Amino acid sequence: AKARHFKWEISNIFWSPDCEEKVVIGINGQFPGPTIRARAGDTIHVELKNALHTEGVVIHWHGIRQIGTPWADGTAAISQCAINPEETFTYRFVVDKPGTYFYHGHYGMQRAAGLYGSLIVDVAEGEEEPFKYDGELNLLLSDWYHESIHTQMVMLSSKPFRWIGEPQSLLINGRGQFNCSLSAAHTPGATQCPAAAVNRQCAPVVLPVQPNKTYRLRLASTTSLASLNLAIGNHKLTVVEADGNYVDPFAVDDIDLYSGDSYSVLLTTDQDPSSNYWVTVGVRGRLPKTPPALAVLNYRPNAASKLPSLAPPVTPAWDDYAHSKAFTYRIRARAGTPPPPATADRRIELLNTQNKMDGGIKWSINNASMVLPATPYLGSLKLGLNKSGLAAPAPAPDTFSHGYDLRSPPANPNTTAGPNVYALAHGATVDVVLQNANALAANVSEVHPWHLHGHDFWVLGYGEGGYRGDAADEARLNLRDPPLRNTVVIFPYGWTKIRFVADNPGVWAFHCHIEPHLHMGMGVVFAEAVDRVGEVPKEGMMCGATASALINGGHL
Ligand SMILES: O=C1O[C@H]([C@@H](O)CO)C(O)=C1O
């Protein structure tokens, strides 16, 4: 195992992700940020200088469990103090498991400002992946808004509430094309993008391949809002990895990706080699106002500029939930994946509702909308300064009224702010049931991808309507080969049940990965056996009550 050192400077830069020049958060002057590549077992050192000048920053390593290093998880107000302007903070952590990951900002809505990049972990030296391929291609998918995140954050907390709407563009590896199409001939009413004039920053993504080979496509979605589907003209995809865990391989025509998901799929270049093919990325789960993104699968030696003879594949209709469920339910762990414990010590049931608070709109969990504290939890709980996050005004509830009418807007839409902190006992097997419901408008229930920090979990099952925990619900669960993941979806009016073992002391966020929804309070925090956390580096505690305590030698 190696130590891999990176030196990053984070700053606002001019960039044209979709050919319109905007300000994005870049790393070392680049958008997306540089790809980190390492081998399983390596230690990553990122020496990160904040050159945003007027705001703090942190980076979360999405999918990396941070075993024994909870202070490197990069969640502002949870695992560390935001890094101040002009200051440097070093993240040090082990990437213990091969897979397709990414990193991103986790302070305010900085991810949506472009603060993200890929993190790819190869198998350890001398080991082999359990499938074969000749080459690799990496697609980091995202969406892009023309409004700044500062404007977006003000909109979302305004009274009355102002919704940010749909993104202007979808991006592939940080590139999209606003107001023009790469394949106008097949897109009624669209203008062809001016090929020669296309700015390099928004130049189409070209994936060069040789005929009759197998490629591993690494796919990850770091969208702010959009749920995505990716399809490649005439080619099937074989799913082999999800969120850094191997899955039982299965073939699909197209693949859904929710924000926070990552997959590897194998693609065999067995089609007519005289042609190129379109890769389409379209919107799912919300009525799309954003055109699909396109990239070119370029069969060499054809020119990259040779337009595919076939029209771009059309991704499934946004509301074809049957299609999404069929895909999601097919994901099973690959043989050899550790199975879950047969029973749980605790069940936490989380009802997701959209509510009102003082004239604004929030998302609530068991009727409390998450608000983060001034002093990050990891430090304050470790130093024994914060009992209130766990207890006040009452401990966060493990359940909700099963009489709740999921199919109607909340009868009493008023909600309160909560710390939403759950204390987990060391070693406990914890089940979480995520229950979806109706939003404030009638007949609306949305998809939410929930992401857990610090752990992979087993996805035990999904159900329609209200979870009861009765024999019929239990019969739906898969205890034999449930996939391990770090992100899981809840479908409209449905529930999802996951299981994990609380064996990684730390303070871990668990939240909807949709950036505006997290900003509107859609999350909870698991404070897991904090007494067993090792010494928290002081650099991450130099704010709020932990700074006062450290200055005064441990006393407030
Ligand atoms: O959180 C959201 O708010 C809006 C809408 O529900 C209220 O305007 C929307 O579509 C969301 O996903």
Coordinates of C-alpha atoms and ligand atoms in Angstrom, one line a residue:
A1 CA 0.0 0.0 0.0
K2 CA 1.2 3.5 -0.9
A3 CA 0.7 7.0 0.4
R4 CA -0.7 9.2 -2.3
H5 CA -0.2 13.0 -1.9
F6 CA -2.3 15.6 -3.5
K7 CA -2.1 19.4 -3.2
W8 CA -5.3 21.2 -4.0
E9 CA -6.4 24.8 -4.1
I10 CA -10.1 25.5 -4.2
S11 CA -11.3 28.7 -5.8
N12 CA -14.0 30.4 -7.8
I13 CA -13.2 30.4 -11.5
F14 CA -14.8 31.4 -14.7
W15 CA -15.9 28.3 -16.6
S16 CA -18.3 27.4 -19.4
P17 CA -19.7 24.0 -18.4
D18 CA -22.6 24.2 -21.0
C19 CA -21.0 26.9 -23.2
E20 CA -22.4 29.7 -21.1
E21 CA -19.7 31.3 -19.0
K22 CA -20.4 31.2 -15.2
V23 CA -18.5 31.1 -12.0
V24 CA -17.9 27.6 -10.7
I25 CA -15.9 26.3 -7.8
G26 CA -12.8 24.7 -9.3
I27 CA -9.9 22.7 -7.9
N28 CA -6.4 23.8 -9.1
G29 CA -8.2 25.9 -11.7
Q30 CA -10.1 22.9 -13.1
F31 CA -13.7 21.8 -13.3
P32 CA -14.6 19.1 -12.5
G33 CA -11.8 18.6 -9.9
P34 CA -8.9 16.3 -10.6
T35 CA -9.5 12.5 -10.6
I36 CA -8.0 10.7 -7.7
R37 CA -6.8 7.2 -8.6
A38 CA -5.4 4.8 -6.0
R39 CA -5.3 1.2 -5.0
A40 CA -7.2 -0.5 -2.3
G41 CA -5.3 -0.1 1.0
D42 CA -3.6 3.1 0.0
T43 CA -3.6 6.2 2.2
I44 CA -4.8 9.4 0.5
H45 CA -3.4 12.7 1.7
V46 CA -5.1 15.8 0.3
E47 CA -3.6 19.1 1.4
L48 CA -6.4 21.4 0.7
K49 CA -6.1 25.2 0.6
N50 CA -9.3 27.2 0.7
A51 CA -8.9 30.1 -1.8
L52 CA -12.6 30.9 -2.0
H53 CA -11.6 34.0 0.1
T54 CA -15.0 34.7 1.6
E55 CA -16.5 31.4 2.6
G56 CA -15.5 28.1 4.2
V57 CA -15.2 24.8 2.5
V58 CA -15.0 21.0 3.2
I59 CA -14.8 17.9 0.9
H60 CA -16.7 14.7 1.5
W61 CA -15.2 11.4 0.1
H62 CA -18.5 9.8 -1.0
G63 CA -18.5 6.1 -0.5
I64 CA -15.3 5.9 1.5
R65 CA -16.3 4.6 4.9
Q66 CA -13.5 6.4 6.9
I67 CA -13.0 3.5 9.2
G68 CA -11.2 4.9 12.2
T69 CA -11.0 8.4 10.7
P70 CA -14.4 10.0 11.1
W71 CA -12.9 13.5 11.3
A72 CA -11.9 13.1 7.6
D73 CA -15.5 12.6 6.4
G74 CA -15.7 16.2 5.3
T75 CA -19.2 17.2 6.5
A76 CA -19.4 20.8 7.8
A77 CA -21.0 21.1 11.2
I78 CA -21.0 17.3 11.6
S79 CA -17.5 15.9 11.3
Q80 CA -15.4 19.1 11.2
C81 CA -15.3 22.9 11.2
A82 CA -15.5 24.4 7.7
I83 CA -12.0 25.3 6.5
N84 CA -11.6 29.1 6.7
P85 CA -10.5 31.2 3.7
E86 CA -6.8 31.1 3.1
E87 CA -6.4 28.1 5.6
T88 CA -5.1 24.7 4.7
F89 CA -6.5 21.4 6.1
T90 CA -5.1 18.0 5.3
Y91 CA -7.5 15.0 4.7
R92 CA -5.8 11.7 5.4
F93 CA -7.7 8.5 5.0
V94 CA -7.4 4.9 3.7
V95 CA -9.3 3.8 0.6
D96 CA -9.9 0.2 1.8
K97 CA -12.2 -1.1 -0.9
P98 CA -11.9 -1.1 -4.7
G99 CA -14.6 0.7 -6.6
T100 CA -16.0 3.8 -8.3
Y101 CA -16.4 6.7 -6.0
F102 CA -16.4 10.5 -6.1
Y103 CA -15.8 13.5 -3.8
H104 CA -17.7 16.7 -3.4
G105 CA -18.3 19.8 -1.3
H106 CA -20.5 19.2 1.7
Y107 CA -21.1 22.7 3.0
G108 CA -24.2 24.7 2.0
M109 CA -24.9 23.9 -1.6
Q110 CA -21.3 24.0 -2.8
R111 CA -21.6 20.6 -4.6
A112 CA -24.1 22.3 -6.9
A113 CA -21.6 25.0 -7.7
G114 CA -19.4 22.4 -9.3
L115 CA -17.2 21.3 -6.4
Y116 CA -16.8 17.6 -7.3
G117 CA -14.6 15.0 -9.0
S118 CA -14.0 11.3 -9.4
L119 CA -12.2 9.0 -6.9
I120 CA -11.4 5.6 -8.4
V121 CA -9.9 2.8 -6.4
D122 CA -8.3 -0.2 -8.2
V123 CA -7.8 -3.6 -6.6
A124 CA -4.7 -4.0 -4.4
E125 CA -1.5 -4.9 -6.2
G126 CA -1.5 -8.6 -7.2
E127 CA -5.3 -8.9 -6.9
E128 CA -7.8 -9.1 -9.8
E129 CA -11.3 -7.8 -10.4
P130 CA -13.9 -10.6 -10.6
F131 CA -14.6 -9.7 -14.2
K132 CA -12.5 -9.1 -17.3
Y133 CA -12.2 -6.0 -19.5
D134 CA -9.9 -4.5 -22.0
G135 CA -10.2 -0.9 -21.3
E136 CA -12.0 1.6 -19.0
L137 CA -14.0 4.8 -19.5
N138 CA -15.1 7.2 -16.8
L139 CA -18.4 9.2 -16.9
L140 CA -19.1 11.5 -14.0
L141 CA -22.7 12.8 -14.5
S142 CA -24.1 16.0 -13.0
D143 CA -26.7 18.7 -13.6
W144 CA -26.0 22.5 -13.9
Y145 CA -27.9 25.6 -12.9
H146 CA -27.2 29.0 -14.4
E147 CA -28.4 30.7 -11.1
S148 CA -25.6 30.9 -8.5
I149 CA -25.8 28.7 -5.4
H150 CA -26.0 31.8 -3.3
T151 CA -29.2 32.8 -5.2
Q152 CA -30.5 29.3 -5.0
M153 CA -30.0 29.1 -1.2
V154 CA -31.8 32.4 -0.7
M155 CA -34.7 31.2 -2.8
L156 CA -35.0 28.0 -0.9
S157 CA -35.1 29.7 2.5
S158 CA -37.3 32.6 1.3
K159 CA -40.8 33.2 2.8
P160 CA -42.8 32.6 0.7
F161 CA -40.7 29.8 -0.6
R162 CA -39.2 30.0 -4.1
W163 CA -38.4 26.8 -5.8
I164 CA -35.2 26.6 -7.9
G165 CA -36.8 24.7 -10.7
E166 CA -35.1 22.2 -13.0
P167 CA -31.4 22.5 -14.0
Q168 CA -30.5 24.2 -17.3
S169 CA -28.2 21.4 -18.5
L170 CA -27.0 17.9 -17.8
L171 CA -23.3 17.5 -17.8
I172 CA -21.1 14.5 -18.7
N173 CA -17.6 14.9 -17.2
G174 CA -18.5 18.6 -16.6
R175 CA -19.5 19.3 -20.2
G176 CA -23.0 20.0 -21.6
Q177 CA -24.5 22.1 -24.4
F178 CA -27.1 24.7 -23.5
N179 CA -29.6 25.8 -26.1
C180 CA -28.2 23.6 -28.9
S181 CA -28.1 19.9 -29.7
L182 CA -25.2 17.7 -30.9
S183 CA -27.8 15.8 -32.9
A184 CA -30.2 18.4 -34.1
A185 CA -31.2 16.3 -37.1
H186 CA -32.9 13.9 -34.6
T187 CA -34.2 16.6 -32.2
P188 CA -37.3 18.4 -33.5
G189 CA -36.9 22.2 -33.1
A190 CA -33.3 22.0 -31.9
T191 CA -30.4 24.0 -33.4
Q192 CA -27.2 22.2 -34.2
C193 CA -24.3 23.1 -31.9
P194 CA -21.7 24.9 -34.0
A195 CA -19.1 22.1 -34.1
A196 CA -16.0 24.2 -34.8
A197 CA -17.0 27.0 -32.5
V198 CA -17.8 24.8 -29.5
N199 CA -15.7 26.1 -26.6
R200 CA -13.2 23.5 -25.5
Q201 CA -14.7 23.5 -22.0
C202 CA -18.1 22.4 -23.4
A203 CA -16.8 20.3 -26.2
P204 CA -18.7 17.0 -26.6
V205 CA -17.4 14.1 -24.6
V206 CA -15.9 11.4 -26.9
L207 CA -15.3 7.8 -25.7
P208 CA -12.8 6.2 -28.0
V209 CA -13.1 2.4 -28.2
Q210 CA -11.8 -0.4 -30.4
P211 CA -14.2 -2.9 -32.1
N212 CA -14.8 -6.2 -30.4
K213 CA -13.4 -5.4 -27.0
T214 CA -15.0 -5.1 -23.6
Y215 CA -14.9 -1.9 -21.6
R216 CA -15.7 -1.1 -18.1
L217 CA -17.7 2.1 -17.9
R218 CA -17.5 3.8 -14.5
L219 CA -20.7 5.8 -13.9
A220 CA -21.4 8.1 -11.0
S221 CA -24.1 10.8 -10.5
T222 CA -23.4 13.9 -8.4
T223 CA -26.5 15.8 -9.6
S224 CA -28.0 18.5 -7.5
L225 CA -31.6 17.5 -8.3
A226 CA -32.0 15.3 -11.4
S227 CA -32.4 11.5 -11.4
L228 CA -30.8 10.2 -14.5
N229 CA -31.0 7.3 -17.0
L230 CA -28.1 6.4 -19.4
A231 CA -28.4 4.4 -22.6
I232 CA -26.0 3.7 -25.5
G233 CA -27.4 3.2 -29.0
N234 CA -27.6 -0.5 -29.9
H235 CA -25.5 -1.6 -26.9
K236 CA -26.4 -3.6 -23.8
L237 CA -24.8 -2.9 -20.5
T238 CA -23.9 -5.5 -17.9
V239 CA -24.1 -4.1 -14.3
V240 CA -21.2 -5.4 -12.2
E241 CA -20.6 -2.9 -9.4
A242 CA -22.8 -0.6 -7.4
D243 CA -21.4 2.0 -4.9
G244 CA -18.0 0.2 -4.6
N245 CA -19.6 -3.3 -4.1
Y246 CA -19.7 -6.1 -6.6
V247 CA -23.2 -7.2 -7.7
D248 CA -24.4 -10.3 -9.4
P249 CA -24.0 -9.3 -13.1
F250 CA -27.1 -8.6 -15.1
A251 CA -27.7 -7.1 -18.5
V252 CA -29.8 -4.0 -19.2
D253 CA -30.7 -1.7 -22.1
D254 CA -30.4 1.4 -20.0
I255 CA -29.5 2.3 -16.4
D256 CA -31.0 4.6 -13.8
L257 CA -28.7 6.7 -11.6
Y258 CA -29.9 8.7 -8.7
S259 CA -27.8 11.4 -7.2
G260 CA -25.2 9.7 -5.0
D261 CA -25.2 6.4 -7.0
S262 CA -22.2 4.9 -8.7
Y263 CA -22.0 1.8 -10.9
S264 CA -19.7 -0.1 -13.2
V265 CA -21.1 -1.6 -16.3
L266 CA -19.4 -3.7 -19.0
L267 CA -20.0 -2.8 -22.6
T268 CA -18.9 -5.0 -25.5
T269 CA -18.2 -3.2 -28.8
D270 CA -19.9 -5.8 -31.0
Q271 CA -21.9 -3.5 -33.2
D272 CA -21.2 -2.3 -36.8
P273 CA -17.7 -0.8 -36.5
S274 CA -18.2 1.6 -39.4
S275 CA -20.5 3.7 -37.2
N276 CA -20.2 5.8 -34.0
Y277 CA -23.0 5.6 -31.4
W278 CA -24.7 8.1 -29.2
V279 CA -24.7 7.9 -25.4
T280 CA -27.8 9.6 -24.0
V281 CA -28.3 10.8 -20.4
G282 CA -31.9 11.8 -19.7
V283 CA -34.0 12.9 -16.7
R284 CA -36.1 10.5 -14.7
G285 CA -38.6 11.0 -11.8
R286 CA -39.5 14.6 -12.5
L287 CA -41.2 16.2 -15.5
P288 CA -38.0 17.0 -17.5
K289 CA -37.4 20.6 -18.6
T290 CA -33.7 19.8 -19.2
P291 CA -32.7 18.3 -22.5
P292 CA -30.7 15.0 -22.5
A293 CA -27.0 15.2 -22.5
L294 CA -25.1 13.4 -25.3
A295 CA -21.7 11.9 -25.8
V296 CA -20.1 9.9 -28.6
L297 CA -19.1 6.3 -28.4
N298 CA -16.3 6.5 -31.0
Y299 CA -15.4 3.2 -32.7
R300 CA -11.9 3.8 -33.8
P301 CA -10.6 4.4 -36.5
N302 CA -13.8 6.4 -37.3
A303 CA -13.3 10.1 -36.8
A304 CA -14.7 11.3 -33.5
S305 CA -16.6 14.0 -35.5
K306 CA -18.4 11.3 -37.6
L307 CA -22.1 11.6 -36.6
P308 CA -23.7 8.4 -35.5
S309 CA -26.0 7.0 -38.2
L310 CA -28.6 6.0 -35.6
A311 CA -30.6 8.6 -33.6
P312 CA -29.7 8.9 -29.9
P313 CA -31.4 6.3 -27.8
V314 CA -34.5 7.6 -26.0
T315 CA -34.3 7.1 -22.2
P316 CA -37.5 5.8 -20.5
A317 CA -40.3 8.2 -19.7
W318 CA -39.7 10.3 -16.6
D319 CA -42.6 8.7 -14.8
D320 CA -42.1 5.1 -15.8
Y321 CA -41.6 4.0 -12.2
A322 CA -42.3 0.3 -13.2
H323 CA -39.1 0.4 -15.3
S324 CA -37.1 2.0 -12.4
K325 CA -38.4 -0.5 -9.9
A326 CA -37.7 -3.5 -12.2
F327 CA -34.1 -2.3 -12.5
T328 CA -33.6 -1.5 -8.8
Y329 CA -35.1 -4.9 -7.6
R330 CA -32.7 -6.8 -9.9
I331 CA -29.6 -5.5 -8.0
R332 CA -28.3 -8.4 -5.9
A333 CA -25.0 -8.9 -4.1
R334 CA -22.3 -10.9 -5.9
A335 CA -21.6 -14.3 -4.4
G336 CA -19.0 -13.9 -1.7
T337 CA -20.5 -10.6 -0.4
P338 CA -21.0 -10.8 3.4
P339 CA -24.6 -11.4 4.3
P340 CA -26.5 -9.2 6.8
P341 CA -27.0 -10.3 10.4
A342 CA -30.3 -12.3 10.5
T343 CA -31.9 -9.9 13.0
A344 CA -31.6 -6.3 14.1
D345 CA -31.2 -4.8 17.6
R346 CA -33.0 -1.6 16.7
R347 CA -35.4 -0.4 14.1
I348 CA -35.6 3.3 13.2
E349 CA -38.6 4.3 11.0
L350 CA -38.2 7.7 9.3
L351 CA -41.2 9.3 7.7
N352 CA -40.3 11.8 5.0
T353 CA -42.7 14.6 4.6
Q354 CA -42.8 18.1 3.0
N355 CA -44.0 20.7 5.4
K356 CA -44.3 24.4 6.2
M357 CA -42.2 26.3 8.7
D358 CA -42.9 30.0 9.4
G359 CA -44.2 30.5 5.9
G360 CA -41.4 28.6 4.2
I361 CA -41.2 25.1 2.8
K362 CA -39.1 22.3 4.4
W363 CA -38.6 18.6 4.4
S364 CA -39.1 16.8 7.7
I365 CA -38.1 13.5 9.1
N366 CA -40.7 12.3 11.7
N367 CA -41.9 15.9 11.7
A368 CA -38.5 17.5 12.4
S369 CA -36.5 19.4 9.8
M370 CA -32.8 19.0 10.3
V371 CA -30.9 22.1 11.3
L372 CA -27.1 21.9 11.8
P373 CA -25.3 23.3 14.8
A374 CA -22.7 26.1 15.1
T375 CA -20.2 23.6 16.6
P376 CA -19.7 20.4 14.7
Y377 CA -21.0 17.3 16.4
L378 CA -17.9 15.1 16.3
G379 CA -15.8 17.5 18.3
S380 CA -18.6 18.7 20.7
L381 CA -19.7 15.1 21.5
K382 CA -16.2 13.9 21.8
L383 CA -15.2 16.6 24.2
G384 CA -18.5 16.1 26.1
L385 CA -19.8 19.6 25.4
N386 CA -22.9 18.7 23.6
K387 CA -25.6 16.5 25.2
S388 CA -28.3 18.7 23.8
G389 CA -27.9 17.5 20.3
L390 CA -28.8 14.0 21.6
A391 CA -31.5 15.0 24.1
A392 CA -33.2 18.3 23.5
P393 CA -36.0 19.1 23.4
A394 CA -36.6 15.3 23.3
P395 CA -34.5 12.5 21.7
A396 CA -35.3 12.1 18.0
P397 CA -38.1 9.6 17.7
D398 CA -37.5 6.1 16.4
T399 CA -41.0 5.9 14.8
F400 CA -44.0 7.8 13.6
S401 CA -47.8 7.3 13.8
H402 CA -48.7 4.4 11.5
G403 CA -52.1 6.0 11.1
Y404 CA -50.4 8.8 9.1
D405 CA -52.2 9.3 5.7
L406 CA -49.4 8.8 3.2
R407 CA -51.6 9.5 0.2
S408 CA -52.6 13.0 1.1
P409 CA -50.8 16.2 1.8
P410 CA -50.0 16.5 5.5
A411 CA -53.2 17.3 7.5
N412 CA -51.2 19.6 9.8
P413 CA -48.3 20.8 7.6
N414 CA -46.5 22.7 10.4
T415 CA -43.1 21.4 11.3
T416 CA -40.4 22.2 13.7
A417 CA -36.6 22.4 13.5
G418 CA -34.7 19.5 15.0
P419 CA -31.1 18.4 15.6
N420 CA -32.4 15.0 14.3
V421 CA -29.5 13.2 16.1
Y422 CA -29.8 9.5 16.8
A423 CA -27.3 8.0 19.2
L424 CA -26.3 4.5 18.1
A425 CA -24.8 1.9 20.5
H426 CA -21.5 0.3 19.5
G427 CA -21.9 -2.9 17.5
A428 CA -25.7 -2.7 17.3
T429 CA -27.4 -4.0 14.2
V430 CA -29.6 -1.2 13.0
D431 CA -32.5 -1.3 10.6
V432 CA -33.8 1.9 9.1
V433 CA -37.1 2.1 7.3
L434 CA -37.5 5.1 5.0
Q435 CA -41.1 5.9 4.4
N436 CA -42.2 8.2 1.6
A437 CA -45.4 10.2 1.6
N438 CA -47.3 12.9 -0.2
A439 CA -45.7 16.3 -0.6
L440 CA -47.5 19.6 0.2
A441 CA -49.3 19.6 -3.2
A442 CA -52.0 16.9 -3.8
N443 CA -51.0 13.7 -5.6
V444 CA -47.3 14.5 -5.6
S445 CA -44.7 12.2 -4.1
E446 CA -41.1 12.4 -5.3
V447 CA -38.1 10.0 -5.5
H448 CA -35.5 10.6 -2.8
P449 CA -32.0 8.9 -2.9
W450 CA -30.7 8.6 0.7
H451 CA -27.0 8.4 1.3
L452 CA -25.3 7.1 4.5
H453 CA -21.9 8.3 5.6
G454 CA -19.4 6.0 7.4
H455 CA -21.0 2.7 6.3
D456 CA -22.3 0.5 3.5
F457 CA -25.7 -1.0 4.3
W458 CA -27.6 -4.0 3.0
V459 CA -30.7 -3.1 1.1
L460 CA -33.2 -5.5 2.5
G461 CA -36.2 -4.5 0.4
Y462 CA -38.8 -2.2 -0.9
G463 CA -42.6 -2.0 -0.5
E464 CA -45.6 0.1 -1.7
G465 CA -47.6 2.2 0.6
G466 CA -47.1 2.1 4.4
Y467 CA -44.6 -0.1 6.1
R468 CA -46.2 -2.1 8.9
G469 CA -43.4 -4.6 9.8
D470 CA -46.0 -7.4 9.6
A471 CA -45.5 -10.8 8.0
A472 CA -46.4 -9.5 4.5
D473 CA -43.7 -6.8 4.7
E474 CA -41.1 -9.2 6.1
A475 CA -41.8 -11.6 3.3
R476 CA -40.7 -8.9 0.8
L477 CA -37.2 -8.7 2.4
N478 CA -34.2 -10.3 0.9
L479 CA -31.9 -11.6 3.6
R480 CA -30.1 -14.0 1.3
D481 CA -28.2 -11.8 -1.2
P482 CA -29.1 -8.1 -0.5
P483 CA -26.7 -5.7 -2.2
L484 CA -24.4 -3.6 -0.1
R485 CA -24.7 0.1 -1.0
N486 CA -24.2 3.6 0.4
T487 CA -27.1 5.2 -1.4
V488 CA -30.7 3.9 -1.8
V489 CA -33.8 5.2 -3.4
I490 CA -37.3 5.6 -1.9
F491 CA -40.0 5.5 -4.5
P492 CA -43.1 7.7 -4.4
Y493 CA -45.5 6.5 -1.7
G494 CA -43.2 3.6 -0.9
W495 CA -40.8 2.4 1.7
T496 CA -37.2 1.0 1.7
K497 CA -35.6 -1.0 4.5
I498 CA -31.8 -1.1 5.0
R499 CA -29.6 -2.8 7.7
F500 CA -26.1 -1.9 8.9
V501 CA -23.9 -2.7 11.8
A502 CA -22.8 0.3 14.0
D503 CA -19.2 -0.8 14.0
N504 CA -17.5 2.5 12.9
P505 CA -17.5 5.0 15.8
G506 CA -18.1 8.6 14.5
V507 CA -20.8 11.0 13.7
W508 CA -22.4 10.3 10.3
A509 CA -24.8 12.1 8.2
F510 CA -27.7 10.2 6.6
H511 CA -29.7 12.3 4.2
C512 CA -31.4 12.8 0.9
H513 CA -28.7 13.4 -1.7
I514 CA -30.7 16.0 -3.6
E515 CA -28.9 19.2 -2.7
P516 CA -31.9 21.5 -2.3
H517 CA -33.7 18.8 -0.2
L518 CA -30.8 18.5 2.2
H519 CA -30.7 22.2 2.4
M520 CA -34.4 22.1 3.2
G521 CA -33.7 19.8 6.2
M522 CA -34.1 16.3 4.7
G523 CA -31.6 14.5 6.9
V524 CA -30.6 13.0 10.2
V525 CA -27.3 12.4 12.0
F526 CA -26.1 9.1 13.6
A527 CA -23.9 9.7 16.6
E528 CA -22.3 6.3 16.8
A529 CA -20.3 5.2 19.9
V530 CA -18.5 8.6 20.0
D531 CA -16.8 7.6 23.3
R532 CA -14.8 5.1 21.2
V533 CA -13.6 7.7 18.6
G534 CA -9.9 8.2 18.7
E535 CA -8.3 11.6 19.3
V536 CA -10.0 14.1 17.0
P537 CA -7.4 16.3 15.2
K538 CA -7.6 19.9 16.6
E539 CA -7.5 21.4 13.2
G540 CA -11.0 20.2 12.6
M541 CA -12.3 21.7 15.9
M542 CA -11.2 25.3 15.7
C543 CA -14.7 26.8 15.7
G544 CA -17.6 27.3 18.0
A545 CA -17.6 25.7 21.5
T546 CA -14.8 23.3 20.7
A547 CA -12.5 26.1 19.9
S548 CA -13.3 27.8 23.2
A549 CA -12.7 24.5 25.0
L550 CA -9.4 23.9 23.4
I551 CA -8.2 27.4 24.0
N552 CA -9.1 27.1 27.7
G553 CA -7.3 23.7 28.0
G554 CA -10.5 21.7 27.8
H555 CA -12.7 24.0 29.8
L556 CA -15.5 26.2 28.5
Ligands
LIG1 O1 -38.5 20.4 -2.6 C1 -39.2 20.7 -3.6 O2 -40.0 21.8 -3.6 C2 -40.7 21.8 -4.9 C3 -42.1 21.8 -4.7 O3 -42.5 20.6 -4.0 C4 -42.6 23.0 -3.9 O4 -42.5 24.1 -4.7 C5 -40.2 20.6 -5.6 O5 -40.5 20.3 -6.8 C6 -39.3 20.0 -4.8 O6 -38.7 18.9 -5.1

